[in-house]
Amino acid sequence: MYYPEPISKLIDSFTKLPGIGPKTAVRLAFFVLEMEEYDVLEFGKSLVNAKRELTHCSVCGQITDQDPCSICQDEARDNSLICVVQDPKDVIAMEKMKEFSGKYHVLHGAISPMDGIGPEDINVPSLLNRLKDEGVEELILATNPNIEGEATAMYISRLVKPSGIRITRLAHGLPMGGDLEYADEVTLSKAMEGRREL
Ligand SMILES: [Zn+2]
Protein backbone atom coordinates (compact mmCIF):
# COMPACT_ATOMS: atom_id res chain seq x y z
CA MET A 1 0.00 0.00 0.00
CA TYR A 2 3.05 2.27 0.39
CA TYR A 3 4.40 1.53 -3.07
CA PRO A 4 2.87 1.85 -6.54
CA GLU A 5 1.43 -1.52 -7.53
CA PRO A 6 4.11 -2.59 -10.05
CA ILE A 7 6.78 -2.20 -7.38
CA SER A 8 4.84 -3.94 -4.65
CA LYS A 9 4.23 -6.84 -7.03
CA LEU A 10 7.94 -7.05 -7.77
CA ILE A 11 8.71 -6.94 -4.04
CA ASP A 12 6.20 -9.77 -3.49
CA SER A 13 7.91 -11.85 -6.17
CA PHE A 14 11.34 -11.42 -4.61
CA THR A 15 9.92 -12.35 -1.19
CA LYS A 16 8.97 -15.76 -2.60
CA LEU A 17 12.65 -16.61 -3.20
CA PRO A 18 14.50 -18.55 -0.51
CA GLY A 19 16.62 -16.49 1.85
CA ILE A 20 15.07 -13.17 0.75
CA GLY A 21 13.40 -11.27 3.59
CA PRO A 22 11.13 -8.22 3.14
CA LYS A 23 13.99 -5.68 3.44
CA THR A 24 16.15 -7.43 0.86
CA ALA A 25 13.12 -7.77 -1.42
CA VAL A 26 12.58 -4.00 -1.33
CA ARG A 27 16.28 -3.38 -2.00
CA LEU A 28 16.28 -5.77 -4.98
CA ALA A 29 13.07 -4.32 -6.42
CA PHE A 30 14.50 -0.81 -6.34
CA PHE A 31 17.72 -2.10 -7.82
CA VAL A 32 15.77 -3.52 -10.76
CA LEU A 33 14.25 -0.07 -11.37
CA GLU A 34 17.76 1.31 -11.79
CA MET A 35 18.88 -1.42 -14.18
CA GLU A 36 19.15 -0.97 -17.95
CA GLU A 37 15.92 -1.97 -19.67
CA TYR A 38 17.80 -4.53 -21.82
CA ASP A 39 19.19 -6.29 -18.74
CA VAL A 40 15.79 -6.38 -17.10
CA LEU A 41 14.25 -7.93 -20.22
CA GLU A 42 17.03 -10.55 -20.39
CA PHE A 43 16.52 -11.33 -16.71
CA GLY A 44 12.80 -11.78 -17.21
CA LYS A 45 13.38 -13.96 -20.27
CA SER A 46 15.85 -16.19 -18.39
CA LEU A 47 13.31 -16.75 -15.64
CA VAL A 48 10.55 -17.71 -18.03
CA ASN A 49 12.78 -19.83 -20.29
CA ALA A 50 14.31 -21.75 -17.38
CA LYS A 51 10.82 -22.67 -16.27
CA ARG A 52 9.38 -23.41 -19.72
CA GLU A 53 12.24 -25.15 -21.47
CA LEU A 54 13.47 -27.36 -18.68
CA THR A 55 11.86 -30.62 -17.78
CA HIS A 56 12.71 -33.71 -15.75
CA CYS A 57 14.46 -36.51 -17.64
CA SER A 58 11.93 -39.33 -17.93
CA VAL A 59 14.69 -41.87 -17.18
CA CYS A 60 16.76 -40.43 -14.34
CA GLY A 61 14.75 -37.42 -13.16
CA GLN A 62 17.55 -34.92 -13.76
CA ILE A 63 16.62 -31.42 -14.89
CA THR A 64 17.22 -31.19 -18.63
CA ASP A 65 16.28 -29.36 -21.81
CA GLN A 66 16.23 -32.63 -23.78
CA ASP A 67 14.55 -35.89 -22.83
CA PRO A 68 16.26 -38.26 -22.12
CA CYS A 69 19.02 -36.06 -20.70
CA SER A 70 22.54 -35.99 -22.17
CA ILE A 71 23.89 -38.33 -19.47
CA CYS A 72 21.18 -40.96 -20.04
CA GLN A 73 21.80 -40.71 -23.80
CA ASP A 74 25.58 -41.06 -23.47
CA GLU A 75 26.47 -44.54 -24.68
CA ALA A 76 30.01 -44.25 -23.33
CA ARG A 77 28.67 -44.30 -19.78
CA ASP A 78 28.37 -47.45 -17.72
CA ASN A 79 24.77 -48.65 -17.47
CA SER A 80 25.59 -51.18 -14.76
CA LEU A 81 26.32 -48.45 -12.20
CA ILE A 82 23.66 -46.05 -10.91
CA CYS A 83 24.39 -43.33 -8.40
CA VAL A 84 21.25 -42.29 -6.51
CA VAL A 85 21.14 -38.66 -5.34
CA GLN A 86 18.51 -36.45 -3.74
CA ASP A 87 18.84 -33.29 -5.77
CA PRO A 88 19.56 -32.28 -9.38
CA LYS A 89 22.40 -30.11 -8.05
CA ASP A 90 24.05 -33.25 -6.62
CA VAL A 91 24.49 -34.59 -10.15
CA ILE A 92 26.39 -31.42 -11.07
CA ALA A 93 28.59 -31.84 -7.97
CA MET A 94 29.35 -35.46 -8.91
CA GLU A 95 30.04 -34.56 -12.53
CA LYS A 96 32.54 -31.88 -11.46
CA MET A 97 34.48 -34.68 -9.77
CA LYS A 98 35.02 -36.13 -13.28
CA GLU A 99 35.57 -39.66 -11.96
CA PHE A 100 32.16 -41.22 -12.12
CA SER A 101 31.30 -42.87 -15.42
CA GLY A 102 28.03 -44.51 -14.44
CA LYS A 103 24.54 -43.05 -14.59
CA TYR A 104 22.39 -41.22 -12.07
CA HIS A 105 18.98 -41.32 -10.52
CA VAL A 106 17.54 -38.18 -8.92
CA LEU A 107 15.03 -38.73 -6.12
CA HIS A 108 13.92 -35.09 -5.79
CA GLY A 109 13.88 -35.27 -2.02
CA ALA A 110 14.36 -37.63 0.86
CA ILE A 111 12.06 -39.50 3.18
CA SER A 112 11.20 -37.26 6.11
CA PRO A 113 8.26 -38.32 8.29
CA MET A 114 8.57 -35.05 10.24
CA ASP A 115 7.80 -33.10 7.06
CA GLY A 116 5.19 -35.59 5.89
CA ILE A 117 7.40 -36.85 3.03
CA GLY A 118 7.00 -40.59 2.59
CA PRO A 119 8.58 -43.08 0.16
CA GLU A 120 5.72 -42.48 -2.29
CA ASP A 121 6.65 -38.78 -2.55
CA ILE A 122 10.13 -39.33 -3.99
CA ASN A 123 11.23 -40.66 -7.38
CA VAL A 124 11.65 -44.33 -6.40
CA PRO A 125 9.23 -46.29 -8.67
CA SER A 126 11.11 -45.33 -11.83
CA LEU A 127 14.36 -46.42 -10.16
CA LEU A 128 12.94 -49.88 -9.56
CA ASN A 129 11.93 -50.11 -13.22
CA ARG A 130 15.43 -49.14 -14.30
CA LEU A 131 16.96 -51.87 -12.17
CA LYS A 132 14.94 -54.40 -14.08
CA ASP A 133 15.47 -52.97 -17.56
CA GLU A 134 19.04 -51.68 -17.64
CA GLY A 135 21.10 -54.56 -16.25
CA VAL A 136 22.23 -52.62 -13.19
CA GLU A 137 24.91 -54.34 -11.09
CA GLU A 138 25.62 -51.71 -8.46
CA LEU A 139 23.52 -49.01 -6.85
CA ILE A 140 25.51 -46.29 -5.12
CA LEU A 141 23.34 -44.54 -2.54
CA ALA A 142 24.64 -40.97 -2.42
CA THR A 143 21.81 -39.41 -0.46
CA ASN A 144 22.85 -36.68 1.97
CA PRO A 145 24.68 -37.69 5.16
CA ASN A 146 21.89 -36.61 7.51
CA ILE A 147 18.89 -38.32 9.13
CA GLU A 148 16.61 -38.01 6.08
CA GLY A 149 19.34 -39.11 3.67
CA GLU A 150 20.22 -42.12 5.84
CA ALA A 151 16.57 -43.12 6.21
CA THR A 152 16.13 -42.90 2.45
CA ALA A 153 19.26 -44.97 1.79
CA MET A 154 18.06 -47.64 4.23
CA TYR A 155 14.62 -47.70 2.63
CA ILE A 156 15.97 -48.17 -0.90
CA SER A 157 18.52 -50.69 0.32
CA ARG A 158 15.81 -52.84 1.92
CA LEU A 159 13.69 -52.59 -1.21
CA VAL A 160 16.44 -53.54 -3.65
CA LYS A 161 18.48 -56.03 -1.63
CA PRO A 162 16.36 -59.09 -2.53
CA SER A 163 17.17 -58.54 -6.21
CA GLY A 164 20.84 -59.34 -5.52
CA ILE A 165 22.13 -56.00 -6.85
CA ARG A 166 25.21 -54.71 -5.01
CA ILE A 167 24.28 -51.72 -2.85
CA THR A 168 26.89 -49.29 -1.58
CA ARG A 169 26.84 -46.06 0.36
CA LEU A 170 29.26 -43.12 0.07
CA ALA A 171 31.62 -43.24 3.01
CA HIS A 172 34.45 -41.20 4.45
CA GLY A 173 34.87 -37.52 4.63
CA LEU A 174 31.37 -36.28 3.98
CA PRO A 175 30.38 -34.06 6.89
CA MET A 176 27.42 -35.51 8.81
CA GLY A 177 24.36 -33.33 8.56
CA GLY A 178 25.68 -31.72 5.39
CA ASP A 179 24.42 -31.49 1.83
CA LEU A 180 26.12 -33.44 -0.92
CA GLU A 181 26.05 -30.47 -3.27
CA TYR A 182 28.34 -28.46 -0.97
CA ALA A 183 31.04 -31.12 -0.72
CA ASP A 184 34.22 -30.25 -2.60
CA GLU A 185 35.47 -32.50 -5.38
CA VAL A 186 38.29 -34.11 -3.38
CA THR A 187 36.00 -35.00 -0.48
CA LEU A 188 33.39 -36.35 -2.83
CA SER A 189 35.95 -38.35 -4.75
CA LYS A 190 37.28 -39.88 -1.50
CA ALA A 191 33.74 -40.70 -0.40
CA MET A 192 33.15 -42.46 -3.69
CA GLU A 193 36.37 -44.49 -3.43
CA GLY A 194 35.59 -45.55 0.12
CA ARG A 195 31.97 -46.47 -0.45
CA ARG A 196 30.90 -49.43 1.65
CA GLU A 197 28.53 -52.31 1.15
CA LEU A 198 25.06 -51.84 2.68
ZN1 LIG B 1 18.51 -38.72 -17.53
XYZ file of C-alpha atoms and ligand atoms in Angstrom:
199
model
C 0.000 0.000 0.000
C 3.047 2.272 0.391
C 4.399 1.532 -3.069
C 2.869 1.848 -6.545
C 1.426 -1.520 -7.534
C 4.110 -2.587 -10.048
C 6.783 -2.202 -7.383
C 4.844 -3.936 -4.648
C 4.229 -6.841 -7.034
C 7.944 -7.045 -7.774
C 8.714 -6.943 -4.035
C 6.200 -9.767 -3.487
C 7.913 -11.855 -6.171
C 11.341 -11.423 -4.610
C 9.919 -12.348 -1.192
C 8.969 -15.756 -2.602
C 12.645 -16.613 -3.205
C 14.500 -18.554 -0.513
C 16.622 -16.487 1.846
C 15.069 -13.166 0.754
C 13.399 -11.267 3.587
C 11.127 -8.220 3.142
C 13.994 -5.684 3.442
C 16.147 -7.433 0.861
C 13.119 -7.767 -1.422
C 12.580 -4.001 -1.327
C 16.283 -3.379 -1.996
C 16.281 -5.769 -4.975
C 13.068 -4.323 -6.415
C 14.495 -0.810 -6.340
C 17.720 -2.099 -7.822
C 15.772 -3.518 -10.764
C 14.248 -0.073 -11.368
C 17.765 1.306 -11.791
C 18.879 -1.424 -14.183
C 19.150 -0.966 -17.954
C 15.921 -1.973 -19.672
C 17.796 -4.529 -21.818
C 19.193 -6.289 -18.738
C 15.789 -6.384 -17.096
C 14.249 -7.930 -20.220
C 17.033 -10.551 -20.394
C 16.525 -11.328 -16.713
C 12.800 -11.781 -17.211
C 13.377 -13.961 -20.266
C 15.849 -16.191 -18.392
C 13.311 -16.749 -15.636
C 10.549 -17.715 -18.030
C 12.782 -19.832 -20.291
C 14.314 -21.746 -17.384
C 10.821 -22.665 -16.269
C 9.377 -23.411 -19.715
C 12.243 -25.151 -21.474
C 13.474 -27.361 -18.679
C 11.857 -30.620 -17.782
C 12.710 -33.708 -15.753
C 14.459 -36.514 -17.636
C 11.933 -39.333 -17.929
C 14.688 -41.870 -17.175
C 16.758 -40.435 -14.343
C 14.750 -37.419 -13.159
C 17.554 -34.920 -13.761
C 16.622 -31.419 -14.894
C 17.225 -31.194 -18.625
C 16.283 -29.360 -21.812
C 16.232 -32.630 -23.782
C 14.549 -35.887 -22.828
C 16.259 -38.263 -22.121
C 19.021 -36.063 -20.697
C 22.538 -35.987 -22.173
C 23.891 -38.327 -19.469
C 21.184 -40.957 -20.038
C 21.804 -40.707 -23.800
C 25.576 -41.062 -23.466
C 26.467 -44.542 -24.675
C 30.006 -44.246 -23.333
C 28.667 -44.300 -19.780
C 28.369 -47.446 -17.716
C 24.768 -48.649 -17.470
C 25.591 -51.183 -14.760
C 26.324 -48.447 -12.205
C 23.662 -46.054 -10.915
C 24.386 -43.328 -8.403
C 21.248 -42.291 -6.508
C 21.142 -38.664 -5.344
C 18.512 -36.451 -3.740
C 18.838 -33.293 -5.765
C 19.563 -32.277 -9.384
C 22.405 -30.110 -8.049
C 24.046 -33.247 -6.617
C 24.488 -34.595 -10.154
C 26.388 -31.420 -11.075
C 28.591 -31.844 -7.966
C 29.347 -35.464 -8.908
C 30.037 -34.559 -12.533
C 32.541 -31.884 -11.460
C 34.482 -34.677 -9.770
C 35.025 -36.133 -13.281
C 35.571 -39.662 -11.962
C 32.156 -41.220 -12.121
C 31.296 -42.874 -15.423
C 28.028 -44.506 -14.443
C 24.543 -43.046 -14.594
C 22.392 -41.219 -12.070
C 18.982 -41.318 -10.524
C 17.542 -38.178 -8.923
C 15.034 -38.730 -6.118
C 13.920 -35.092 -5.791
C 13.877 -35.266 -2.023
C 14.355 -37.632 0.862
C 12.058 -39.505 3.182
C 11.200 -37.259 6.113
C 8.256 -38.324 8.294
C 8.574 -35.048 10.238
C 7.799 -33.098 7.056
C 5.191 -35.594 5.888
C 7.398 -36.853 3.034
C 7.001 -40.595 2.593
C 8.580 -43.081 0.158
C 5.719 -42.476 -2.286
C 6.647 -38.783 -2.548
C 10.126 -39.332 -3.985
C 11.231 -40.661 -7.376
C 11.650 -44.333 -6.403
C 9.230 -46.293 -8.666
C 11.108 -45.328 -11.834
C 14.358 -46.416 -10.158
C 12.938 -49.881 -9.555
C 11.929 -50.109 -13.222
C 15.433 -49.137 -14.304
C 16.961 -51.868 -12.166
C 14.936 -54.400 -14.079
C 15.469 -52.968 -17.556
C 19.042 -51.676 -17.636
C 21.104 -54.564 -16.254
C 22.228 -52.622 -13.191
C 24.908 -54.336 -11.088
C 25.616 -51.706 -8.463
C 23.516 -49.010 -6.853
C 25.513 -46.294 -5.117
C 23.335 -44.537 -2.543
C 24.642 -40.971 -2.425
C 21.808 -39.411 -0.460
C 22.847 -36.679 1.969
C 24.682 -37.688 5.164
C 21.890 -36.613 7.506
C 18.886 -38.320 9.129
C 16.615 -38.007 6.083
C 19.345 -39.109 3.674
C 20.223 -42.118 5.840
C 16.568 -43.123 6.206
C 16.126 -42.897 2.445
C 19.257 -44.973 1.793
C 18.060 -47.643 4.227
C 14.623 -47.695 2.631
C 15.969 -48.168 -0.897
C 18.521 -50.691 0.321
C 15.814 -52.844 1.916
C 13.685 -52.591 -1.205
C 16.436 -53.539 -3.654
C 18.481 -56.026 -1.625
C 16.359 -59.086 -2.534
C 17.169 -58.542 -6.213
C 20.835 -59.337 -5.521
C 22.134 -55.997 -6.854
C 25.205 -54.709 -5.010
C 24.283 -51.722 -2.850
C 26.892 -49.289 -1.583
C 26.836 -46.056 0.360
C 29.260 -43.122 0.070
C 31.623 -43.244 3.010
C 34.453 -41.199 4.453
C 34.866 -37.520 4.631
C 31.371 -36.284 3.976
C 30.380 -34.058 6.888
C 27.417 -35.508 8.813
C 24.357 -33.331 8.559
C 25.681 -31.715 5.391
C 24.416 -31.495 1.834
C 26.122 -33.444 -0.922
C 26.054 -30.474 -3.272
C 28.337 -28.455 -0.968
C 31.044 -31.116 -0.724
C 34.225 -30.253 -2.600
C 35.475 -32.497 -5.384
C 38.293 -34.107 -3.380
C 35.999 -35.003 -0.482
C 33.385 -36.353 -2.833
C 35.946 -38.347 -4.753
C 37.283 -39.884 -1.497
C 33.736 -40.697 -0.400
C 33.152 -42.462 -3.686
C 36.374 -44.487 -3.429
C 35.587 -45.551 0.120
C 31.975 -46.472 -0.451
C 30.902 -49.425 1.646
C 28.531 -52.308 1.152
C 25.058 -51.844 2.679
Zn 18.510 -38.720 -17.532
